[in-house]
C-alpha atoms as a PDB file:
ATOM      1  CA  UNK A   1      41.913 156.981  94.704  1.00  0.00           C
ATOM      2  CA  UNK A   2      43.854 155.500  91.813  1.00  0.00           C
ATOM      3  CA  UNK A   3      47.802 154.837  92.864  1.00  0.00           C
ATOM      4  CA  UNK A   4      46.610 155.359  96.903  1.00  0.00           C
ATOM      5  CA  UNK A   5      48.900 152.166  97.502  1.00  0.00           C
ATOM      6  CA  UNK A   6      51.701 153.061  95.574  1.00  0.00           C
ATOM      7  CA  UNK A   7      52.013 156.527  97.360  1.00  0.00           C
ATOM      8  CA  UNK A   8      51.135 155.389 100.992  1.00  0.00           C
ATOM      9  CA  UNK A   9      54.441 153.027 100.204  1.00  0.00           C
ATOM     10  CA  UNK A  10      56.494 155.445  98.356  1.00  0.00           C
ATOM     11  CA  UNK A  11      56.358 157.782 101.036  1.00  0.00           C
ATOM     12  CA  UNK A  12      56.351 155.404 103.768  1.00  0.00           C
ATOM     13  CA  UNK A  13      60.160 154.465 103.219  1.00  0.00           C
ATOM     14  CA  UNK A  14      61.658 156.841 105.626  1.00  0.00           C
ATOM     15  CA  UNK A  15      59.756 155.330 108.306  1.00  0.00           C
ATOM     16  CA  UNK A  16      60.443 151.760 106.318  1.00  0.00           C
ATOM     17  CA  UNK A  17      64.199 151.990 106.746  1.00  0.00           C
ATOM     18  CA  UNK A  18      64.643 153.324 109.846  1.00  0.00           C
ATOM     19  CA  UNK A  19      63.192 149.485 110.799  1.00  0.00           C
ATOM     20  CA  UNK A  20      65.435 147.761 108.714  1.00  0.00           C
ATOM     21  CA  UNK A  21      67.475 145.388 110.812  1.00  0.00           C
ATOM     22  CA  UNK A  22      71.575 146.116 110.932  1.00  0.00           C
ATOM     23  CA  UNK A  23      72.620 143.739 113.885  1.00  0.00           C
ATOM     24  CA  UNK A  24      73.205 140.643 111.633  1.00  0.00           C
ATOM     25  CA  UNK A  25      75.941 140.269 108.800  1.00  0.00           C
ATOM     26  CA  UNK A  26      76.759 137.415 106.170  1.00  0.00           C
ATOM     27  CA  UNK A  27      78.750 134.864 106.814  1.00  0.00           C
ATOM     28  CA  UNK A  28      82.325 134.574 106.078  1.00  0.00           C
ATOM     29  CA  UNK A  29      82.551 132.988 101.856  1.00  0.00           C
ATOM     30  CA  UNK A  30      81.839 133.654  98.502  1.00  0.00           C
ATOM     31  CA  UNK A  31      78.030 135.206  98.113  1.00  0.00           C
ATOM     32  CA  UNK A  32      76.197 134.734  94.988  1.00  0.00           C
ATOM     33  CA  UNK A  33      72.422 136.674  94.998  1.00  0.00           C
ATOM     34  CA  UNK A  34      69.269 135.951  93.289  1.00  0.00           C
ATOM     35  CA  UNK A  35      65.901 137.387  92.526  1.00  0.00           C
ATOM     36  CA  UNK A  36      63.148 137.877  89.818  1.00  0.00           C
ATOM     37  CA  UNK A  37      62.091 141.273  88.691  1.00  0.00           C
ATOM     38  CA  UNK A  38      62.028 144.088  91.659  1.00  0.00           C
ATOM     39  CA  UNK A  39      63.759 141.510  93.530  1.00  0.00           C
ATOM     40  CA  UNK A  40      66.282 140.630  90.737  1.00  0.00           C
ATOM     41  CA  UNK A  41      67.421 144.228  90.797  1.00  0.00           C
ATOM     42  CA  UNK A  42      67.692 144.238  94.785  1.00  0.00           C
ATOM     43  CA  UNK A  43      69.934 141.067  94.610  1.00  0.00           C
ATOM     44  CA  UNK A  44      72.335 142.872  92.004  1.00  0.00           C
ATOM     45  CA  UNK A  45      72.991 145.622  94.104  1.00  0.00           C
ATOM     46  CA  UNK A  46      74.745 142.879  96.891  1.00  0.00           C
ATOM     47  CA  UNK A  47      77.148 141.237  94.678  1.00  0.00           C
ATOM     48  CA  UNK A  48      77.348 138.684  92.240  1.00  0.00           C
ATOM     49  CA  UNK A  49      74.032 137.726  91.500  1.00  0.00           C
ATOM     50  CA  UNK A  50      72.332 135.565  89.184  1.00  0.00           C
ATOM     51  CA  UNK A  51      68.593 135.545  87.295  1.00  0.00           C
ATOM     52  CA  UNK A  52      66.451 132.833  89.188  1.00  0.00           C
ATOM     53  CA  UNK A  53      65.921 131.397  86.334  1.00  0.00           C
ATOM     54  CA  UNK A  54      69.288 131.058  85.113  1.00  0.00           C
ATOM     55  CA  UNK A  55      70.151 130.016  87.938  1.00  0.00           C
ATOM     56  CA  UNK A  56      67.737 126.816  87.097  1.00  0.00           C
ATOM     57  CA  UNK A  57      69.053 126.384  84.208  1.00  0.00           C
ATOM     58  CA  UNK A  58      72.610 125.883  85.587  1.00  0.00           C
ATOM     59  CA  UNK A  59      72.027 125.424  89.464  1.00  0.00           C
ATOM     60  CA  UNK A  60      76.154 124.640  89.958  1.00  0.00           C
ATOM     61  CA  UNK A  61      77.863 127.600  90.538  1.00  0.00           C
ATOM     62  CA  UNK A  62      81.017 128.877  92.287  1.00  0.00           C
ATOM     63  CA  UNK A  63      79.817 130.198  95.629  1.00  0.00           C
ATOM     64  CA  UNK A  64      79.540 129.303  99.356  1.00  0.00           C
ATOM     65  CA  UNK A  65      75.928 130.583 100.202  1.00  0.00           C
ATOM     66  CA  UNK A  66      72.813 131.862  97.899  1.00  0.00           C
ATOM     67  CA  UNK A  67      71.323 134.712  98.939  1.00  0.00           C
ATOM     68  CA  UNK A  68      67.490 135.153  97.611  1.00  0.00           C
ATOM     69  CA  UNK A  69      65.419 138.020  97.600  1.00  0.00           C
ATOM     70  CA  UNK A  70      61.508 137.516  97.207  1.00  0.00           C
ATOM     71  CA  UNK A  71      59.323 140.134  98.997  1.00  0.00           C
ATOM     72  CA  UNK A  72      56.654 137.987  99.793  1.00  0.00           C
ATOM     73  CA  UNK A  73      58.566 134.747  99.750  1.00  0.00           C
ATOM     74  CA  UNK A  74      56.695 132.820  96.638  1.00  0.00           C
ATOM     75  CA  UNK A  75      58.279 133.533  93.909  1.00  0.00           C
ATOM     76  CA  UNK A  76      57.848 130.078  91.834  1.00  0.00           C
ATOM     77  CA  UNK A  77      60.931 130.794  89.611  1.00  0.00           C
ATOM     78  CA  UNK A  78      62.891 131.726  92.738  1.00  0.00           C
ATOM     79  CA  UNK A  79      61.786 129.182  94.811  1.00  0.00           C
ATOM     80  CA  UNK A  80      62.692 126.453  91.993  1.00  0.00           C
ATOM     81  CA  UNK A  81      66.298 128.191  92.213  1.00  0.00           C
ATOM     82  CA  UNK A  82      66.618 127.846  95.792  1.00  0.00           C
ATOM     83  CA  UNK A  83      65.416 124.251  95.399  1.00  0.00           C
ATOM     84  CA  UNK A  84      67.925 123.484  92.669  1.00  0.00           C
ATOM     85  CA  UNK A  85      70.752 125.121  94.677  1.00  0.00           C
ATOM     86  CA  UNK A  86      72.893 122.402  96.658  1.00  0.00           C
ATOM     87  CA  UNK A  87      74.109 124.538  99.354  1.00  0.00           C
ATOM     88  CA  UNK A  88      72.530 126.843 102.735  1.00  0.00           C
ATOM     89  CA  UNK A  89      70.526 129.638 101.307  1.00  0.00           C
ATOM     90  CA  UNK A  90      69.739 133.018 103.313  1.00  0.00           C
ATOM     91  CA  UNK A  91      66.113 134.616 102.255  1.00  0.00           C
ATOM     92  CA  UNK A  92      65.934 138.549 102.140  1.00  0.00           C
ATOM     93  CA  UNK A  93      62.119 139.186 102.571  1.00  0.00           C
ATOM     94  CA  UNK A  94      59.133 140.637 104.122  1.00  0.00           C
ATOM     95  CA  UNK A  95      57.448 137.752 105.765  1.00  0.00           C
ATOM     96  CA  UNK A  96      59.061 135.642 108.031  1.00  0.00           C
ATOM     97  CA  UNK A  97      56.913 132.479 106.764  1.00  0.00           C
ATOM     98  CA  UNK A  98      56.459 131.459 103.078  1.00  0.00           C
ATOM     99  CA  UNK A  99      56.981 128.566 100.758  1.00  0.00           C
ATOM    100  CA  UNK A 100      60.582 130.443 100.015  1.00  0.00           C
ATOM    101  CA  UNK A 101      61.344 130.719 104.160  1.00  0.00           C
ATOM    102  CA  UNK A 102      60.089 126.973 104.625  1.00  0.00           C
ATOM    103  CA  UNK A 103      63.892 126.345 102.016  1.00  0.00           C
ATOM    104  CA  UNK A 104      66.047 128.798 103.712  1.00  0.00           C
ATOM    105  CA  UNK A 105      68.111 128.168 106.218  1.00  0.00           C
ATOM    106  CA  UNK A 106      68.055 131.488 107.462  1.00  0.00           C
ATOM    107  CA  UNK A 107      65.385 134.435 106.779  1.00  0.00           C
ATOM    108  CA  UNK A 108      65.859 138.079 107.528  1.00  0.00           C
ATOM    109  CA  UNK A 109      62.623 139.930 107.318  1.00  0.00           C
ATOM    110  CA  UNK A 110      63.529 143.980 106.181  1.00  0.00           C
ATOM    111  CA  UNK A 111      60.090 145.439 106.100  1.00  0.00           C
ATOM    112  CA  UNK A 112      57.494 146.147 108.576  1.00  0.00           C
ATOM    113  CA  UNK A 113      54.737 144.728 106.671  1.00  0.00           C
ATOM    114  CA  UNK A 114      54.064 143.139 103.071  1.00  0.00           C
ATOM    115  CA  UNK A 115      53.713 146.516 100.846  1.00  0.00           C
ATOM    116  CA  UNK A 116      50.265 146.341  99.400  1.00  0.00           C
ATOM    117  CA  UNK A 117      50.903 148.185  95.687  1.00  0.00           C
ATOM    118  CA  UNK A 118      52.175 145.691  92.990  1.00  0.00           C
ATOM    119  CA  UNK A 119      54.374 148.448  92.005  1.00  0.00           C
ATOM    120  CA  UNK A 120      57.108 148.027  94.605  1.00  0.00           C
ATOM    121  CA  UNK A 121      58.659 150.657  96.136  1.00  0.00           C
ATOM    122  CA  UNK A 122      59.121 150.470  99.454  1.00  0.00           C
ATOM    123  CA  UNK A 123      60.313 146.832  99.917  1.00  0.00           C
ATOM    124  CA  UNK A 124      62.598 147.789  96.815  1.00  0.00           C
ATOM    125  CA  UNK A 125      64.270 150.224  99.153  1.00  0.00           C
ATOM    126  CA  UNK A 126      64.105 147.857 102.377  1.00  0.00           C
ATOM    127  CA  UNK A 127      65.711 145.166 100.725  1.00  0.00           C
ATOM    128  CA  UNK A 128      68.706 147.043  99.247  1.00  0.00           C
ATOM    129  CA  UNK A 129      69.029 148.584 102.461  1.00  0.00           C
ATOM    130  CA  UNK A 130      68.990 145.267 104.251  1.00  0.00           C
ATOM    131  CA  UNK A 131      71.524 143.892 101.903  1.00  0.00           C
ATOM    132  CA  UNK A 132      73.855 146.833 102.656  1.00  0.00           C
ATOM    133  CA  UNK A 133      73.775 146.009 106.138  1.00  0.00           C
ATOM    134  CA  UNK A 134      74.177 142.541 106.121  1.00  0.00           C
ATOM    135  CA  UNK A 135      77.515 143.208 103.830  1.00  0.00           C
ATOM    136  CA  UNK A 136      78.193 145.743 106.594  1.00  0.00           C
ATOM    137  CA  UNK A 137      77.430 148.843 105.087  1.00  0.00           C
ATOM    138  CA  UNK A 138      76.633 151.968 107.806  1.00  0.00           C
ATOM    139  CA  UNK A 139      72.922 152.791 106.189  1.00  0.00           C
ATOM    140  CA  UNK A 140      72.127 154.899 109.311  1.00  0.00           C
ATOM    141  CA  UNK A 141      71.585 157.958 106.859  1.00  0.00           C
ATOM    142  CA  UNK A 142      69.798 156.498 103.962  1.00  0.00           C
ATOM    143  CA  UNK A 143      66.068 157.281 105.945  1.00  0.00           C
ATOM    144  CA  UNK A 144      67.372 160.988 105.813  1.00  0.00           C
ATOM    145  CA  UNK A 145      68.445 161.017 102.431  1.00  0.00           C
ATOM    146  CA  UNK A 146      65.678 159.372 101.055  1.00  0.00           C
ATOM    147  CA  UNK A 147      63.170 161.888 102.782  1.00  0.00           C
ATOM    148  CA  UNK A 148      65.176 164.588 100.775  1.00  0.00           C
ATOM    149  CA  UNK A 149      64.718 163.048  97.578  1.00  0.00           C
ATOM    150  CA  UNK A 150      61.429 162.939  98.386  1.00  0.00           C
ATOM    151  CA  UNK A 151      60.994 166.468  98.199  1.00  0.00           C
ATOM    152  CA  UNK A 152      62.394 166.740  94.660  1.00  0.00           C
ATOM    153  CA  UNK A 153      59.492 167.382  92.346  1.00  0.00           C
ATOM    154  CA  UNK A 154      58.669 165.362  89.560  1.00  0.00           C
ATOM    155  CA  UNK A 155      58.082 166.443  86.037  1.00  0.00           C
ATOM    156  CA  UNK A 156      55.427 164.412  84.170  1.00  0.00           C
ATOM    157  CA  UNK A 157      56.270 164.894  80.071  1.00  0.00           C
ATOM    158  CA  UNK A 158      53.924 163.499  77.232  1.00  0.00           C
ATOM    159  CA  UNK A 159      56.835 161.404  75.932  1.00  0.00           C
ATOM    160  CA  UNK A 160      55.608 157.959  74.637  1.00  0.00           C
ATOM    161  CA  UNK A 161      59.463 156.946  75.400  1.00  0.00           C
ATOM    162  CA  UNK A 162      61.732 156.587  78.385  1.00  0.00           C
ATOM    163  CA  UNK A 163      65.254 155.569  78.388  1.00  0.00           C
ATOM    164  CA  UNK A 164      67.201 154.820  81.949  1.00  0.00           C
ATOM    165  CA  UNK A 165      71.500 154.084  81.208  1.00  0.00           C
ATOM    166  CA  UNK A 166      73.410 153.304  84.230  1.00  0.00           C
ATOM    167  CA  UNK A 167      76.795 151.476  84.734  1.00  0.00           C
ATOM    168  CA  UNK A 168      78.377 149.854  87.676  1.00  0.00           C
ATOM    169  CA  UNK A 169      76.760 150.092  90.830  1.00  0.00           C
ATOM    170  CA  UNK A 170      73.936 152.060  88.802  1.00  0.00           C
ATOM    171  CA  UNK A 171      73.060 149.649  86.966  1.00  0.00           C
ATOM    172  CA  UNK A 172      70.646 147.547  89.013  1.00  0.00           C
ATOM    173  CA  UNK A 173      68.792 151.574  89.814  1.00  0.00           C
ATOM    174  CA  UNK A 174      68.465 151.411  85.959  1.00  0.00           C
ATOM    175  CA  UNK A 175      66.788 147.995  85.729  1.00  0.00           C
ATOM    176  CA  UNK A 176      64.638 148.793  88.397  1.00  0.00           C
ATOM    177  CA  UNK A 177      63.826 152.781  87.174  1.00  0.00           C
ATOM    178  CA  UNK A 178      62.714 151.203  83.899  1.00  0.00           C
ATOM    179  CA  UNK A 179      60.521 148.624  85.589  1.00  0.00           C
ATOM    180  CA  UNK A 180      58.471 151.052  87.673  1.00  0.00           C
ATOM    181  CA  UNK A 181      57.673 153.375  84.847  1.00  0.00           C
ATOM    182  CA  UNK A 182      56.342 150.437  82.779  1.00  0.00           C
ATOM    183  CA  UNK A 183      54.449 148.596  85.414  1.00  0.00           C
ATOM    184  CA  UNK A 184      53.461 151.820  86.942  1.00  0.00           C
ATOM    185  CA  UNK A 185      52.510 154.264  84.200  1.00  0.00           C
ATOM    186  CA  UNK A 186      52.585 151.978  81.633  1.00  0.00           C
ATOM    187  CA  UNK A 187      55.108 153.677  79.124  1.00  0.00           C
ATOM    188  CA  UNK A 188      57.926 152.124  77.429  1.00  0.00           C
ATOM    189  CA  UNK A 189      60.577 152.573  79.287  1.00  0.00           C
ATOM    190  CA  UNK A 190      64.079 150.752  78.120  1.00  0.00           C
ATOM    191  CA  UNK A 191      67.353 150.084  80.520  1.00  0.00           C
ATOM    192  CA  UNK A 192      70.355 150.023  79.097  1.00  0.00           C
ATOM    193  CA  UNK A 193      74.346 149.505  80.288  1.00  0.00           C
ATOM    194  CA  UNK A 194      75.999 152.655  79.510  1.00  0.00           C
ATOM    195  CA  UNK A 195      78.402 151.025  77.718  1.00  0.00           C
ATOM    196  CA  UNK A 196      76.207 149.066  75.105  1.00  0.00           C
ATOM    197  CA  UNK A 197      73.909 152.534  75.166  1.00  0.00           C
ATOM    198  CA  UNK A 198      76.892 153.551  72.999  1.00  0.00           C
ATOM    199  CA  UNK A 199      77.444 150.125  70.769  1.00  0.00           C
ATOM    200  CA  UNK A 200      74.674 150.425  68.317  1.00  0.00           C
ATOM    201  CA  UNK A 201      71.552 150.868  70.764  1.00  0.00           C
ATOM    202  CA  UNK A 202      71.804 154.484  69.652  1.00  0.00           C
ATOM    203  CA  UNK A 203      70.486 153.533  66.226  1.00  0.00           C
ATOM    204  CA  UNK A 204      66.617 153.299  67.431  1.00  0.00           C
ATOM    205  CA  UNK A 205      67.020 156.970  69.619  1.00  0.00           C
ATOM    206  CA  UNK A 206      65.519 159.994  68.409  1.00  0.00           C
ATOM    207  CA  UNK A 207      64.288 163.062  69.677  1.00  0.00           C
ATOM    208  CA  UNK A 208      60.704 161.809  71.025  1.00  0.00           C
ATOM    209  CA  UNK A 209      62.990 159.593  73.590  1.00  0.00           C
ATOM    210  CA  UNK A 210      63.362 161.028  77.154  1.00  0.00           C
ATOM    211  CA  UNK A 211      66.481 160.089  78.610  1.00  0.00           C
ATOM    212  CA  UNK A 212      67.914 159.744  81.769  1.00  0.00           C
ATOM    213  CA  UNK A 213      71.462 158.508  82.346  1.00  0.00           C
ATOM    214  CA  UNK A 214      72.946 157.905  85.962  1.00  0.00           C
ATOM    215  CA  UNK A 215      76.497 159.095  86.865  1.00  0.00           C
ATOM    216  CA  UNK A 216      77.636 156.004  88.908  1.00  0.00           C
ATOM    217  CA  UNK A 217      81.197 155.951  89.812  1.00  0.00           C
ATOM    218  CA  UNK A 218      84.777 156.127  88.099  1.00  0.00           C
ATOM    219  CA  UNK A 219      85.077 155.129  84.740  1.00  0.00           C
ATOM    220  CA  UNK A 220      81.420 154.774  84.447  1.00  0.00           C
ATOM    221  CA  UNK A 221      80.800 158.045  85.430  1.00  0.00           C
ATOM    222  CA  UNK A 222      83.150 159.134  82.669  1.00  0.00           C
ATOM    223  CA  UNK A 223      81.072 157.149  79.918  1.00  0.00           C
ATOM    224  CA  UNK A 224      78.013 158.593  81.313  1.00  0.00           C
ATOM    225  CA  UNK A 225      79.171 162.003  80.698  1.00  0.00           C
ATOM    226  CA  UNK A 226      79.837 161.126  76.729  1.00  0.00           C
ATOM    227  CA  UNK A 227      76.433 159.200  76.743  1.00  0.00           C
ATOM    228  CA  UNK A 228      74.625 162.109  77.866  1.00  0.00           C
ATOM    229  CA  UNK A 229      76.880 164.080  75.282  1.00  0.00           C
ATOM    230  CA  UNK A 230      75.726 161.804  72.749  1.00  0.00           C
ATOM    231  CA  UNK A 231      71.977 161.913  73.262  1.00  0.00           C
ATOM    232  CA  UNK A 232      72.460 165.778  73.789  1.00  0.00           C
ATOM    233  CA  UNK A 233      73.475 165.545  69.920  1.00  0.00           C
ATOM    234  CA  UNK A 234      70.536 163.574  68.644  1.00  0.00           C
ATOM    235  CA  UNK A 235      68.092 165.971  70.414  1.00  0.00           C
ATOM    236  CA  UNK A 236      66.626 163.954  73.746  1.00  0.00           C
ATOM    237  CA  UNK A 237      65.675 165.740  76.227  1.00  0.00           C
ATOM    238  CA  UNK A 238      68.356 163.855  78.424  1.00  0.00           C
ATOM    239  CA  UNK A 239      69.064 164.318  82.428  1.00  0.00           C
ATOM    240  CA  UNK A 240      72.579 163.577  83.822  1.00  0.00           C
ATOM    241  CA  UNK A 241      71.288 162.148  86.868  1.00  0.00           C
ATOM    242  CA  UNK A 242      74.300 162.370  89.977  1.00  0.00           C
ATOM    243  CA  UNK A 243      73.901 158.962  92.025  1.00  0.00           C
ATOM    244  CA  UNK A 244      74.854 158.535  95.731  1.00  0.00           C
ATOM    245  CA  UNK A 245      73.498 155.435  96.609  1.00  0.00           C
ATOM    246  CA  UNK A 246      71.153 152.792  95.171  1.00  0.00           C
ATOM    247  CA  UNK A 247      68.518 153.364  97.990  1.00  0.00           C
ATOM    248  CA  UNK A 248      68.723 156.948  97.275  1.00  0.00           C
ATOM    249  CA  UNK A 249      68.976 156.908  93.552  1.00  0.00           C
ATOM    250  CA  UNK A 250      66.167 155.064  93.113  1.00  0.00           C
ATOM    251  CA  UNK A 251      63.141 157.487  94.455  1.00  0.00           C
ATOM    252  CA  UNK A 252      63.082 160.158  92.030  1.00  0.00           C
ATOM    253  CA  UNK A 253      62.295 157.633  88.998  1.00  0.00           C
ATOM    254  CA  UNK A 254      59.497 156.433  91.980  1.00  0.00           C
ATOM    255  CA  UNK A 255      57.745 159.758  92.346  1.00  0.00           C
ATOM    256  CA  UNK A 256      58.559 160.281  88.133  1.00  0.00           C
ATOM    257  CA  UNK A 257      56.202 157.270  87.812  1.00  0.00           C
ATOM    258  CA  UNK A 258      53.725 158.284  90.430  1.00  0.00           C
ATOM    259  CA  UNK A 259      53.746 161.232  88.507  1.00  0.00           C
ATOM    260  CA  UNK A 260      53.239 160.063  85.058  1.00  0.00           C
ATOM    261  CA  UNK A 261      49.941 157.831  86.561  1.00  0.00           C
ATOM    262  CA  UNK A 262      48.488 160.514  87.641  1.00  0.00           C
ATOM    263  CA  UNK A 263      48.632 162.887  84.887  1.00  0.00           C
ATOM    264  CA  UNK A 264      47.559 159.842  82.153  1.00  0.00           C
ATOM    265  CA  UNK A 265      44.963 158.454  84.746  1.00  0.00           C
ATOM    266  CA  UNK A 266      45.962 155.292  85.441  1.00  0.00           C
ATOM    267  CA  UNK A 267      46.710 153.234  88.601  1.00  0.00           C
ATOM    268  CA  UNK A 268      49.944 151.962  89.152  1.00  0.00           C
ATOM    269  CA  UNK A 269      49.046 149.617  92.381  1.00  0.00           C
ATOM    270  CA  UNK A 270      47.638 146.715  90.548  1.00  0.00           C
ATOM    271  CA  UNK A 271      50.495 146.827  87.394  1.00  0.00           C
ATOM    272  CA  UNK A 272      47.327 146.872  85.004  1.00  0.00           C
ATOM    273  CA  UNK A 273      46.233 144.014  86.109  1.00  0.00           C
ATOM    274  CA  UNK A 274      42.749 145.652  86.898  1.00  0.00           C
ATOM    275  CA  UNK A 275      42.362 145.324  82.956  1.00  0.00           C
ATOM    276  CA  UNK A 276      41.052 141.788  81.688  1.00  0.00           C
ATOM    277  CA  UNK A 277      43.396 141.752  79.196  1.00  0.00           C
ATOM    278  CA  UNK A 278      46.286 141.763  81.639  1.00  0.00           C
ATOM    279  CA  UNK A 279      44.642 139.777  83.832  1.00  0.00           C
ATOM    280  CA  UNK A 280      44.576 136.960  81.371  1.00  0.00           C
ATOM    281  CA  UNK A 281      47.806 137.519  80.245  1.00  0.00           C
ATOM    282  CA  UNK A 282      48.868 136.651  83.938  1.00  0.00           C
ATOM    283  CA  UNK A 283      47.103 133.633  83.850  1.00  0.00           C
ATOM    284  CA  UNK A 284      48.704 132.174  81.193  1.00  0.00           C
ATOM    285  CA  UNK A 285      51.765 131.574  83.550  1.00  0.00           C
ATOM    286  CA  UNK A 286      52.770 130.548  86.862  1.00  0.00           C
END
C-alpha cells in the first residue's frame, strides 16, 4: 500500500516518545546545533544552530560543544561538519553506531528503531523531543498531546500551492511543514519567516495559494495575526494555526501530507525516488 511506511511512523510517535530518553542533560557552555534537512530543522529547535554546510564553510565558531543531529548517522555534509569542527561533539540520532557516532564523543540514540519512510516523521518528533530533554525541558506530556493531534482530521485541497509562515520558536515547524508536503505529496510548498512573509514575498501570492501561518509566541504571534490579515485580503484560503510546542505543532502538516498522497496517488515513503528521474537526480550527488 502506497505511504504504508509513512503512516506506520506517523502514528507510531506516541509510542516513539514515550521511549525517548530524559535522564541525561548537556553539559554546562555555549551549544551551537547542526543538521541537514529534517535534521536541520530538529537542530534549530535546540538553540543556535548552524547549516552543516555552512558550518564547512566556516568551521570556527563561538561555542563550547556541537551538537549534530543525523537520524541515521551518515549524513556526508554533516559528517564533514563534525569533522571540520575543533571541539567535543554530541550526536542526536537513531543508531548508536555510524560513520557520524564513530566522530562523536558522545551519542544519544532517541528512537526505538531507524524509521523506514524517507519522509520522516517520527524521528522528526524523537529528536526534538530528545533535544528538549537534554536542555531540560519536562516532555512527559508531549506522547499525550501528540496522540490528540492525531485525531485532528486532515483536509486534502486541489491547491497546486502551499505556503507555511512561522516566527520564533515556529519557525523550524515551518521549515520542516514545508519539507514534508514536498517530499511527501510532492506539491510546492514554500516556508517563509513571518516577518519577510510581509517584506515583498507577498508580491508572488494570490488566491490559488493555501496558506498556513503559525501563531508562535509574543511579538511573533502579533505579526502572525497581521500576516494572516494580509493573506485574508488577497483571497488565500489561509489557517491561523495556534502552536504549543514544536513536537506538537508539527503533526497536523504530517497527516495534511499523508493526506494529500493519498488523494493524488502517490507514495510519500520513498520521496519520489521510486521514479527514475529522481532516482538519477540523486545520483548526481553524494
Amino acid at each position: 500500500m502506497p505511504g504504508e511506511k509513512t503512516r506506520a511512523a506517523l502514528f507510531a510517535q506516541p509510542d516513539w516518545l514515550r521511549q525517548v530518553p530524559t535522564a541525561g542533560r548537556f553539559p554546562e557552555g555555549k551549544l551551537l546545533f547542526t543538521g541537514c534537512g529534517t535534521s536541520f530543522h530538529a537542530a534549530q529547535t535546540g538553540g543556535d544552530a548552524v547549516h552543516a554546510l555552512e558550518l564547512v564553510l566556516r568551521p570556527e565558531r563561538d561555542a563550547d560543544l556541537l551538537v549534530a543531529v543525523s537520524h541515521e548517522g551518515d549524513t556526508p555534509l554533516t559528517l564533514e561538519a563534525v569533522r571540520a569542527w575543533q571541539g567535543p561533539t554530541w550526536l542526536i540520532t537513531g543508531k548508536a553506531e555510524s560513520a557520524i557516532a564513530d566522530e562523536a564523543d558522545h551519542v544519544v540514540v532517541v528512537t526505538p528503531a531507524v524509521e523506514e519512510s524517507w519522509c520522516h516523521t517520527a524521528s522528526y518528533t524523537c529528536a526534538v523531543a530528545g533535544i528538549a530533554a537534554l536542555n531540560g525541558q519536562d516532555i512527559a506530556e508531549l506522547p499525550e498531546l501528540v496522540e490528540q493531534e492525531l485525531e485532528r482530521p486532515a483536509l486534502a485541497t486541489d491547491h497546486e500551492r502551499f505556503l507555511v509562515a512561522g516566527a520564533g520558536r515556529a519557525w523550524p515547524t515551518a521549515q520542516e511543514a514545508a519539507l514534508k508536503l514536498r517530499e511527501g505529496a510532492f506539491v510546492a510548498a514554500e516556508w517563509h519567516h513571518t516577518e519577510q512573509l510581509l517584506h515583498g514575498y507577498l508580491a508572488a501570492v494570490d488566491e490559488s495559494v493555501r496558506c498556513f501561518v503559525l501563531e508562535g509566541e509574543g511579538r511573533a504571534a502579533e505579526r502572525a495575526r497581521e500576516a494572516v490579515a494580509a493573506l485574508r485580503e488577497l483571497g488565500c484560503d489561509v489557517e491561523f494555526v495556534p502552536t504549543r510546542h514544536p513536537v506538537v505543532d508539527i503533526v497536523r502538516f504530517q497527516l495534511l501530507t499523508l493526506a494529500l498522497a493519498d488523494a493524488r496517488g502517490v507514495n510519500p515513503d520513498r520521496i519520489r525516488r521510486d521514479d527514475e528521474r529522481w532516482e538519477r537526480a540523486r545520483a548526481a550527488y553524494q
